[in-house]
CSV table of C-alpha atoms in Angstrom, one decimal:
chain,number,residue,atom,x,y,z
Y,1,MET,CA,103.4,109.8,76.7
Y,2,THR,CA,100.2,111.2,75.1
Y,3,LYS,CA,98.1,113.1,77.5
Y,4,TYR,CA,94.5,111.8,77.9
Y,5,VAL,CA,92.3,112.9,75.1
Y,6,GLU,CA,88.6,111.9,74.7
Y,7,LEU,CA,88.0,112.2,71.0
Y,8,ASN,CA,85.1,114.5,70.1
Y,9,VAL,CA,84.6,116.1,66.7
Y,10,ARG,CA,81.0,117.2,66.0
Y,11,SER,CA,81.6,119.9,63.5
Y,12,GLU,CA,84.2,121.3,61.0
Y,13,ILE,CA,84.4,124.6,62.8
Y,14,GLY,CA,84.4,124.1,66.5
Y,15,GLU,CA,87.3,125.6,68.4
Y,16,LEU,CA,90.2,123.2,67.9
Y,17,GLU,CA,91.6,121.4,71.0
Y,18,GLY,CA,93.7,118.7,69.5
Y,19,VAL,CA,95.1,117.8,66.0
Y,20,ILE,CA,97.4,115.2,64.5
Y,21,LEU,CA,100.1,116.3,62.0
Y,22,HIS,CA,102.9,114.7,60.1
Y,23,THR,CA,105.8,116.9,59.1
Y,24,PRO,CA,107.0,115.9,55.6
Y,25,GLY,CA,110.3,114.0,55.6
Y,26,SER,CA,112.5,112.2,53.2
Y,27,GLU,CA,109.5,110.1,52.0
Y,28,VAL,CA,108.4,113.2,50.1
Y,29,GLU,CA,111.6,113.7,48.3
Y,30,ASN,CA,112.3,110.1,47.5
Y,31,MET,CA,110.5,110.0,44.2
Y,32,THR,CA,111.4,110.8,40.6
Y,33,PRO,CA,109.4,112.2,37.7
Y,34,GLU,CA,109.1,108.6,36.5
Y,35,ASN,CA,107.5,107.2,39.6
Y,36,ALA,CA,105.7,110.4,40.8
Y,37,GLU,CA,102.4,109.4,39.2
Y,38,ARG,CA,102.5,106.0,41.0
Y,39,ALA,CA,103.0,108.0,44.2
Y,40,LEU,CA,99.9,110.0,43.3
Y,41,TYR,CA,101.8,113.2,42.6
Y,42,SER,CA,101.7,115.3,39.4
Y,43,ASP,CA,105.0,116.9,40.3
Y,44,ILE,CA,108.0,116.3,42.6
Y,45,LEU,CA,108.5,118.5,45.6
Y,46,ASN,CA,111.6,120.3,47.0
Y,47,LEU,CA,111.7,118.9,50.6
Y,48,SER,CA,113.6,121.8,52.2
Y,49,VAL,CA,111.1,124.4,50.9
Y,50,ALA,CA,108.1,122.2,51.7
Y,51,LYS,CA,109.3,121.7,55.3
Y,52,ASP,CA,109.8,125.5,55.7
Y,53,GLU,CA,106.3,126.1,54.5
Y,54,TYR,CA,104.9,123.3,56.7
Y,55,LYS,CA,106.6,124.8,59.8
Y,56,GLN,CA,104.2,127.7,59.4
Y,57,LEU,CA,101.2,125.4,59.6
Y,58,SER,CA,102.6,123.4,62.6
Y,59,GLY,CA,103.9,126.6,64.3
Y,60,VAL,CA,100.5,128.3,64.1
Y,61,LEU,CA,98.6,125.2,65.3
Y,62,SER,CA,101.0,124.8,68.2
Y,63,GLU,CA,100.0,128.4,69.3
Y,64,ILE,CA,96.3,127.5,69.1
Y,65,SER,CA,95.9,123.8,70.1
Y,66,GLU,CA,97.5,120.7,71.3
Y,67,THR,CA,99.4,119.1,68.4
Y,68,TYR,CA,100.6,115.5,68.0
Y,69,GLN,CA,103.1,114.2,65.4
Y,70,VAL,CA,102.4,110.9,63.7
Y,71,LYS,CA,106.0,109.7,64.0
Y,72,ASP,CA,106.1,110.4,67.7
Y,73,LEU,CA,102.8,108.7,68.3
Y,74,LEU,CA,103.8,105.7,66.3
Y,75,ALA,CA,107.2,105.4,68.1
Y,76,ASP,CA,105.3,105.3,71.4
Y,77,VAL,CA,103.1,102.5,70.1
Y,78,LEU,CA,106.1,100.5,68.8
Y,79,ALA,CA,107.7,100.7,72.3
Y,80,ASP,CA,105.3,98.0,73.3
Y,81,GLU,CA,106.6,94.7,72.0
Y,82,LYS,CA,103.2,93.1,71.5
Y,83,ALA,CA,101.9,96.1,69.6
Y,84,LYS,CA,105.2,96.2,67.6
Y,85,GLU,CA,104.8,92.6,66.5
Y,86,ASN,CA,101.1,93.1,65.7
Y,87,VAL,CA,101.8,96.1,63.5
Y,88,ILE,CA,104.6,94.4,61.6
Y,89,ASP,CA,102.5,91.2,61.2
Y,90,GLN,CA,99.7,93.4,59.7
Y,91,ILE,CA,102.1,95.1,57.3
Y,92,SER,CA,103.5,91.7,56.3
Y,93,ALA,CA,100.0,90.5,55.5
Y,94,MET,CA,99.4,93.7,53.4
Y,95,GLU,CA,102.8,93.8,51.8
Y,96,PRO,CA,103.9,90.1,51.6
Y,97,GLN,CA,107.3,90.9,49.9
Y,98,ILE,CA,108.7,92.0,53.3
Y,99,SER,CA,108.4,88.5,54.6
Y,100,VAL,CA,110.3,86.8,51.8
Y,101,LYS,CA,113.7,85.4,53.0
Y,102,GLY,CA,116.7,85.9,50.7
Y,103,ASN,CA,120.0,84.2,51.2
Y,104,THR,CA,120.8,86.3,54.2
Y,105,TYR,CA,118.2,88.9,54.6
Y,106,CYS,CA,114.5,89.3,55.5
Y,107,ILE,CA,112.9,92.7,55.7
Y,108,LYS,CA,110.4,91.6,58.4
Y,109,ASP,CA,113.3,90.4,60.6
Y,110,PHE,CA,115.2,93.6,60.0
Y,111,LEU,CA,112.1,95.6,61.1
Y,112,LEU,CA,111.7,93.6,64.3
Y,113,GLU,CA,115.3,94.4,65.3
Y,114,GLN,CA,114.8,98.2,65.1
Y,115,THR,CA,114.3,100.6,68.0
Y,116,PRO,CA,110.8,102.1,68.2
Y,117,LEU,CA,111.9,105.5,66.7
Y,118,ASP,CA,114.0,103.9,63.9
Y,119,LEU,CA,111.2,101.6,63.1
Y,120,ALA,CA,108.6,104.4,63.0
Y,121,SER,CA,110.9,106.2,60.5
Y,122,LEU,CA,111.3,103.1,58.3
Y,123,LEU,CA,107.6,102.4,58.2
Y,124,ILE,CA,107.0,106.0,57.0
Y,125,GLU,CA,110.1,106.7,54.9
Y,126,GLY,CA,110.6,103.3,53.4
Y,127,VAL,CA,113.2,100.5,53.5
Y,128,PRO,CA,115.9,100.8,50.8
Y,129,LEU,CA,116.3,97.7,48.6
Y,130,LYS,CA,119.3,95.6,49.6
Y,131,ARG,CA,120.9,94.5,46.3
Y,132,ASP,CA,122.2,91.2,47.5
Y,133,ASN,CA,121.3,89.1,44.4
Y,134,LEU,CA,121.2,89.7,40.6
Y,135,THR,CA,117.5,90.2,40.5
Y,136,LYS,CA,117.6,93.0,43.1
Y,137,PHE,CA,120.8,94.4,41.6
Y,138,LEU,CA,119.2,94.9,38.2
Y,139,SER,CA,115.8,96.1,39.7
Y,140,LYS,CA,114.7,99.6,38.9
Y,141,GLU,CA,113.1,99.8,42.3
Y,142,ARG,CA,114.8,101.9,44.9
Y,143,TYR,CA,112.8,100.5,47.9
Y,144,ALA,CA,111.9,97.1,49.2
Y,145,MET,CA,109.2,98.8,51.2
Y,146,ARG,CA,108.0,102.0,49.6
Y,147,PRO,CA,107.9,105.3,51.3
Y,148,LEU,CA,104.5,106.9,52.2
Y,149,HIS,CA,104.8,109.9,50.0
Y,150,ASN,CA,101.4,111.2,50.8
Y,151,PHE,CA,101.3,110.8,54.6
Y,152,PHE,CA,101.7,114.5,55.4
Y,153,PHE,CA,98.1,114.7,54.2
Y,154,THR,CA,97.0,113.2,57.5
Y,155,ARG,CA,93.3,113.9,56.8
Y,156,ASP,CA,92.7,110.9,54.5
Y,157,ALA,CA,93.8,107.8,56.4
Y,158,SER,CA,91.6,108.4,59.5
Y,159,MET,CA,88.6,110.6,60.3
Y,160,SER,CA,87.2,111.7,63.6
Y,161,VAL,CA,83.4,111.2,63.4
Y,162,LEU,CA,81.8,112.4,66.6
Y,163,ASP,CA,83.5,110.2,69.3
Y,164,GLU,CA,84.8,107.4,67.0
Y,165,VAL,CA,87.6,107.2,64.4
Y,166,LEU,CA,86.7,105.9,60.9
Y,167,ILE,CA,89.8,104.4,59.3
Y,168,GLY,CA,90.2,105.2,55.6
Y,169,LYS,CA,89.9,102.5,53.0
Y,170,MET,CA,92.3,104.1,50.5
Y,171,ALA,CA,91.6,104.3,46.8
Y,172,SER,CA,95.2,103.5,46.0
Y,173,SER,CA,97.1,100.6,47.6
Y,174,VAL,CA,100.2,102.9,47.9
Y,175,ARG,CA,98.5,104.5,50.8
Y,176,ASP,CA,97.2,101.4,52.7
Y,177,ARG,CA,100.0,101.4,55.2
Y,178,GLU,CA,98.9,105.0,56.3
Y,179,SER,CA,95.6,103.6,57.4
Y,180,LEU,CA,97.2,100.7,59.2
Y,181,ILE,CA,99.5,103.1,61.1
Y,182,MET,CA,96.6,105.4,62.1
Y,183,GLN,CA,94.6,102.5,63.4
Y,184,ALA,CA,97.5,101.3,65.4
Y,185,ILE,CA,97.9,104.8,66.9
Y,186,PHE,CA,94.3,105.0,68.0
Y,187,ASP,CA,94.1,101.3,69.1
Y,188,TYR,CA,97.3,101.2,71.1
Y,189,THR,CA,97.8,104.8,72.5
Y,190,PRO,CA,96.4,104.8,76.0
Y,191,GLY,CA,95.9,108.6,75.9
Y,192,PHE,CA,93.3,108.4,73.1
Y,193,LYS,CA,89.9,107.3,74.2
Y,194,THR,CA,88.0,106.2,71.1
Y,195,LYS,CA,86.8,103.3,69.1
Y,196,THR,CA,88.1,102.6,65.6
Y,197,VAL,CA,85.8,101.5,62.7
Y,198,ASN,CA,87.7,100.0,59.8
Y,199,PRO,CA,85.9,98.7,56.7
Y,200,ILE,CA,88.5,95.9,56.1
Y,201,ASP,CA,87.6,94.5,59.5
Y,202,ASN,CA,84.0,94.0,58.3
Y,203,PRO,CA,83.4,90.7,56.5
Y,204,GLU,CA,80.5,92.1,54.6
Y,205,MET,CA,82.6,95.0,53.2
Y,206,ASP,CA,82.0,95.5,49.5
Y,207,PRO,CA,85.3,95.0,47.6
Y,208,ASN,CA,84.6,98.3,45.8
Y,209,CYS,CA,84.5,100.2,49.1
Y,210,THR,CA,86.8,103.2,49.3
Y,211,ILE,CA,86.8,106.1,51.8
Y,212,GLU,CA,89.2,109.0,52.2
Y,213,GLY,CA,89.0,111.8,54.8
Y,214,GLY,CA,89.2,114.6,52.3
Y,215,ASP,CA,85.7,113.6,51.2
Y,216,VAL,CA,84.2,113.4,54.7
Y,217,LEU,CA,82.9,116.6,56.4
Y,218,ILE,CA,81.0,116.9,59.7
Y,219,ALA,CA,78.8,119.9,59.0
Y,220,ARG,CA,76.9,119.6,62.3
Y,221,GLU,CA,76.4,116.8,64.8
Y,222,ASP,CA,73.4,115.5,62.8
Y,223,ILE,CA,74.7,116.4,59.3
Y,224,MET,CA,77.5,114.7,57.4
Y,225,ILE,CA,78.6,115.7,53.9
Y,226,ILE,CA,80.5,113.2,51.8
Y,227,GLY,CA,82.0,113.6,48.3
Y,228,ASN,CA,81.6,110.8,45.9
Y,229,GLY,CA,84.3,110.6,43.3
Y,230,THR,CA,87.6,108.9,42.5
Y,231,ARG,CA,88.6,108.5,46.1
Y,232,THR,CA,85.4,107.7,47.9
Y,233,SER,CA,83.0,105.3,46.2
Y,234,THR,CA,79.2,104.8,46.6
Y,235,GLN,CA,80.0,101.5,48.3
Y,236,GLY,CA,82.2,103.4,50.8
Y,237,ILE,CA,79.4,105.8,51.5
Y,238,ASP,CA,77.0,102.9,52.0
Y,239,PHE,CA,79.5,101.5,54.6
Y,240,ILE,CA,79.5,104.8,56.5
Y,241,LEU,CA,75.7,104.9,56.3
Y,242,ALA,CA,75.2,101.4,57.6
Y,243,GLN,CA,78.1,101.0,60.1
Y,244,LEU,CA,78.3,104.5,61.5
Y,245,LEU,CA,75.3,106.7,61.0
Y,246,CYS,CA,72.6,104.0,61.4
Y,247,GLN,CA,74.4,102.7,64.5
Y,248,LYS,CA,74.3,106.0,66.4
Y,249,ASP,CA,71.6,107.0,68.9
Y,250,LYS,CA,68.2,107.1,67.5
Y,251,THR,CA,68.0,110.8,66.7
Y,252,GLN,CA,67.4,112.0,63.1
Y,253,ARG,CA,70.5,112.3,61.0
Y,254,HIS,CA,71.3,113.5,57.5
Y,255,LEU,CA,73.8,112.5,55.0
Y,256,LEU,CA,74.4,114.8,52.0
Y,257,ILE,CA,76.4,113.3,49.1
Y,258,GLN,CA,78.0,115.5,46.4
Y,259,GLU,CA,79.1,113.9,43.2
Y,260,LEU,CA,82.5,115.0,42.0
Y,261,PRO,CA,84.2,115.0,38.5
Y,262,SER,CA,86.9,112.5,37.9
Y,263,HIS,CA,89.0,115.2,36.1
Y,264,PRO,CA,90.9,117.3,36.7
Y,265,GLU,CA,92.9,115.7,39.5
Y,266,SER,CA,92.4,118.8,41.7
Y,267,PHE,CA,88.8,117.6,42.2
Y,268,ILE,CA,89.9,114.4,44.0
Y,269,HIS,CA,88.2,115.3,47.3
Y,270,LEU,CA,85.2,117.3,48.4
Y,271,ASP,CA,87.3,119.6,50.5
Y,272,MET,CA,89.0,120.8,47.3
Y,273,VAL,CA,85.7,122.4,46.2
Y,274,PHE,CA,83.8,123.0,49.5
Y,275,THR,CA,84.9,123.8,53.1
Y,276,LEU,CA,83.1,125.3,56.1
Y,277,LEU,CA,84.4,128.6,57.4
Y,278,ASP,CA,81.9,129.8,60.1
Y,279,VAL,CA,78.4,129.1,61.4
Y,280,ASP,CA,77.0,131.1,58.4
Y,281,LYS,CA,79.7,131.0,55.7
Y,282,CYS,CA,81.4,128.4,53.5
Y,283,MET,CA,84.0,128.4,50.8
Y,284,VAL,CA,82.9,127.0,47.4
Y,285,TYR,CA,84.2,126.4,44.0
Y,286,GLU,CA,81.2,128.0,42.4
Y,287,PRO,CA,81.1,126.2,39.0
Y,288,LEU,CA,80.6,122.8,40.7
Y,289,ILE,CA,78.8,123.6,43.9
Y,290,ILE,CA,76.4,126.3,42.9
Y,291,ARG,CA,76.1,126.5,39.1
Y,292,PRO,CA,73.8,123.9,37.4
Y,293,ASN,CA,75.8,120.9,36.2
Y,294,LYS,CA,75.5,117.2,35.8
Y,295,TYR,CA,77.0,116.3,39.2
Y,296,GLN,CA,74.2,115.3,41.6
Y,297,THR,CA,73.6,116.2,45.2
Y,298,VAL,CA,71.7,113.5,47.1
Y,299,HIS,CA,70.1,113.7,50.6
Y,300,ILE,CA,69.7,110.6,52.7
Y,301,ALA,CA,67.6,111.0,55.9
Y,302,ILE,CA,68.0,108.5,58.7
Y,303,GLU,CA,65.6,108.1,61.6
Y,304,ASN,CA,65.7,105.5,64.4
Y,305,GLY,CA,68.7,103.8,62.7
Y,306,LYS,CA,66.9,103.4,59.4
Y,307,VAL,CA,67.0,105.2,56.1
Y,308,ILE,CA,63.6,106.9,55.6
Y,309,SER,CA,64.2,108.7,52.4
Y,310,ILE,CA,66.8,109.3,49.6
Y,311,THR,CA,66.1,112.4,47.4
Y,312,ARG,CA,68.0,114.6,44.9
Y,313,GLU,CA,68.6,118.2,45.8
Y,314,ASN,CA,69.3,121.2,43.6
Y,315,ASN,CA,72.7,121.8,45.1
Y,316,LEU,CA,74.6,121.4,48.4
Y,317,LEU,CA,73.8,124.9,49.8
Y,318,GLN,CA,70.1,124.5,49.2
Y,319,ALA,CA,70.1,121.1,50.9
Y,320,LEU,CA,71.9,122.5,53.9
Y,321,LYS,CA,69.5,125.5,54.1
Y,322,LYS,CA,66.6,123.1,54.3
Y,323,LEU,CA,68.3,121.5,57.3
Y,324,GLY,CA,68.7,124.9,59.1
Y,325,MET,CA,72.3,125.7,57.9
Y,326,ASP,CA,71.9,128.9,55.9
Y,327,LEU,CA,75.4,129.5,54.6
Y,328,LYS,CA,76.7,132.4,52.6
Y,329,PRO,CA,79.1,131.2,49.9
Y,330,ILE,CA,82.5,132.8,49.4
Y,331,TYR,CA,83.9,132.0,46.0
Y,332,CYS,CA,87.2,130.3,45.5
Y,333,GLY,CA,89.1,132.6,43.0
Y,334,GLY,CA,86.7,135.5,43.7
Y,335,ASN,CA,83.5,136.4,41.9
Y,336,GLY,CA,83.0,136.4,38.2
Y,337,ASP,CA,86.2,135.4,36.5
Y,338,PRO,CA,86.2,131.6,35.7
Y,339,TRP,CA,89.9,131.8,34.8
Y,340,ASN,CA,90.9,133.0,38.3
Y,341,GLN,CA,88.5,130.5,39.9
Y,342,GLU,CA,90.0,127.6,38.0
Y,343,ARG,CA,93.6,128.6,38.7
Y,344,GLU,CA,93.1,129.1,42.4
Y,345,GLN,CA,91.0,125.9,42.8
Y,346,TRP,CA,93.9,124.0,41.3
Y,347,HIS,CA,96.2,125.3,44.1
Y,348,SER,CA,93.8,124.3,46.9
Y,349,GLY,CA,92.1,127.7,47.1
Y,350,ALA,CA,88.9,126.2,48.5
Y,351,ASN,CA,90.7,124.0,51.0
Y,352,PHE,CA,90.5,125.8,54.4
Y,353,PHE,CA,91.0,124.4,57.9
Y,354,ALA,CA,89.0,126.0,60.7
Y,355,VAL,CA,90.5,126.4,64.1
Y,356,GLY,CA,87.3,128.0,65.4
Y,357,PRO,CA,84.1,129.6,64.0
Y,358,GLY,CA,85.3,132.3,61.5
Y,359,LYS,CA,88.9,131.4,62.2
Y,360,VAL,CA,90.6,129.5,59.4
Y,361,ILE,CA,93.9,128.7,57.7
Y,362,GLY,CA,94.6,128.7,54.0
Y,363,TYR,CA,97.2,129.5,51.3
Y,364,GLY,CA,98.1,133.1,50.8
Y,365,ARG,CA,99.0,132.6,47.2
Y,366,ASN,CA,95.4,132.5,46.2
Y,367,VAL,CA,95.0,136.3,46.1
Y,368,HIS,CA,91.5,136.5,44.6
Y,369,THR,CA,90.2,134.0,47.2
Y,370,MET,CA,91.8,136.1,50.0
Y,371,ASP,CA,90.3,139.3,48.6
Y,372,ALA,CA,86.9,137.6,48.7
Y,373,MET,CA,87.5,136.5,52.3
Y,374,ASN,CA,88.5,140.0,53.3
Y,375,LYS,CA,85.4,141.5,51.8
Y,376,ASN,CA,83.4,139.1,53.8
Y,377,GLY,CA,84.8,140.2,57.2
Y,378,PHE,CA,87.9,138.0,57.5
Y,379,GLU,CA,91.1,139.8,58.6
Y,380,ILE,CA,94.1,138.5,56.6
Y,381,LEU,CA,96.9,137.5,58.9
Y,382,ARG,CA,100.3,136.0,58.0
Y,383,ALA,CA,101.4,132.8,59.7
Y,384,LYS,CA,104.9,134.2,60.1
Y,385,ASP,CA,103.6,137.1,62.1
Y,386,ILE,CA,101.6,134.9,64.5
Y,387,ILE,CA,104.6,132.6,65.1
Y,388,ARG,CA,106.8,135.6,65.8
Y,389,HIS,CA,104.1,137.1,68.0
Y,390,LYS,CA,103.9,140.3,65.9
Y,391,VAL,CA,100.2,139.6,65.7
Y,392,GLU,CA,97.9,138.4,68.5
Y,393,LEU,CA,95.0,136.3,67.3
Y,394,SER,CA,92.9,137.3,70.3
Y,395,ASP,CA,92.7,140.8,68.8
Y,396,TYR,CA,90.6,139.5,65.9
Y,397,GLU,CA,87.1,138.1,65.9
Y,398,LYS,CA,87.3,136.6,62.4
Y,399,TYR,CA,90.5,135.9,60.4
Y,400,VAL,CA,92.2,133.8,57.8
Y,401,ILE,CA,95.8,132.8,58.6
Y,402,THR,CA,97.8,132.6,55.4
Y,403,LEU,CA,100.5,130.1,54.7
Y,404,GLU,CA,103.2,130.6,52.2
Y,405,GLY,CA,102.6,128.0,49.5
Y,406,SER,CA,104.9,127.7,46.6
Y,407,GLU,CA,105.8,124.1,47.2
Y,408,LEU,CA,103.2,122.4,49.4
Y,409,PRO,CA,100.3,123.0,47.0
Y,410,ARG,CA,102.2,121.0,44.3
Y,411,GLY,CA,101.5,117.9,46.5
Y,412,GLY,CA,97.8,118.4,45.7
Y,413,GLY,CA,96.3,119.6,49.0
Y,414,GLY,CA,95.9,122.5,51.5
Y,415,ALA,CA,95.5,123.1,55.2
Y,416,ARG,CA,92.5,120.8,55.7
Y,417,CYS,CA,94.3,118.0,53.9
Y,418,MET,CA,97.3,118.3,56.2
Y,419,THR,CA,95.4,118.1,59.5
Y,420,MET,CA,93.5,115.4,61.4
Y,421,PRO,CA,91.6,117.0,64.3
Y,422,VAL,CA,90.8,114.8,67.3
Y,423,ARG,CA,88.9,117.2,69.5
Y,424,ARG,CA,86.9,120.4,69.0
Y,425,LYS,CA,84.7,122.4,71.4
Y,426,PRO,CA,80.9,122.4,70.8
Y,427,VAL,CA,79.6,125.2,68.5
Y,428,ASN,CA,77.0,127.6,69.6
Y,429,TRP,CA,74.7,127.3,66.6
């Protein structure tokens, strides 16, 4: 059973008290070069290496915070027969092929017969195609219900926004089941006290609405930053504006929108080019966030539940400074060399996850980024040393914990992508 947790995330950097993870399993390995693009990958991963690297992330976070695994949470939900039927019915509506009855076999019936843990595994890792007729025998498909190849990036399918959970409206249908699973976890787990907000439950949702968690940053309780690009549409941002921000208490709130390029694919989310590190520092991909370019920064001010102004800003850091967040940028890839900046951004060099103010996790492979962090007062600590208790985090005021990352970055994300925080302590601004 999940212990009682009142969800509360009012910043990107507050001391971490609870986080949801998903250790990559066979769903990551069950792809080929032919179908990798359909699964939203540019390469295929070696599961054993990826799992070893992921253990560093989960091991470190277990030392720092309460951690929860998606599969365990889902199995607990599926132990309730009514919840189990509801979840499978929703998946059937989303993926109608699982309800089709063959001569002797129906995937939906097969799922209903499973134990909670086995069913949780199948919903994530996929259901192999049973080749019981000629059409299926000749099919090039391996799965009747496809694996969720991207689910170890738990950031995208649900987002903690203050005391509520915004469910992602994914840009690609191959990830829709992730959102459904995360909503089920928050709706049916007694230990999680929160309300879910799902765009697809709103009859007025624009059909072009897409929202993914990699684009959604809570800078401060009254400031949200959202990336607008291939994964989060303007219609998705309008949904957040109308259904979340304008529904909150009547204090003044601010929404900053950063336009993102559609190419290269490493720019899919805002947290691939901008993350918060401390009360006064942030990590940026300088060519996009600071240098003049064609990608706009827009500021929407909200007061008493209504939009009072929409204006363009010179860049994201200047917009934040006007709102009282004066952040010193640290450059992904270091200062000056565009070659290093581009290479390290590609390998999630800007993608940091904060476990507290000035205490973050990132990939050690990005050596120029790490050098820049160190020059700005962050002690460089290896995840392995923390797990083995060779290093005590309490001995350091500011640090970056480095993960080995030869395989995980090839999936297209970093430490922030792989974490879905559910509770953080308030920040002393």
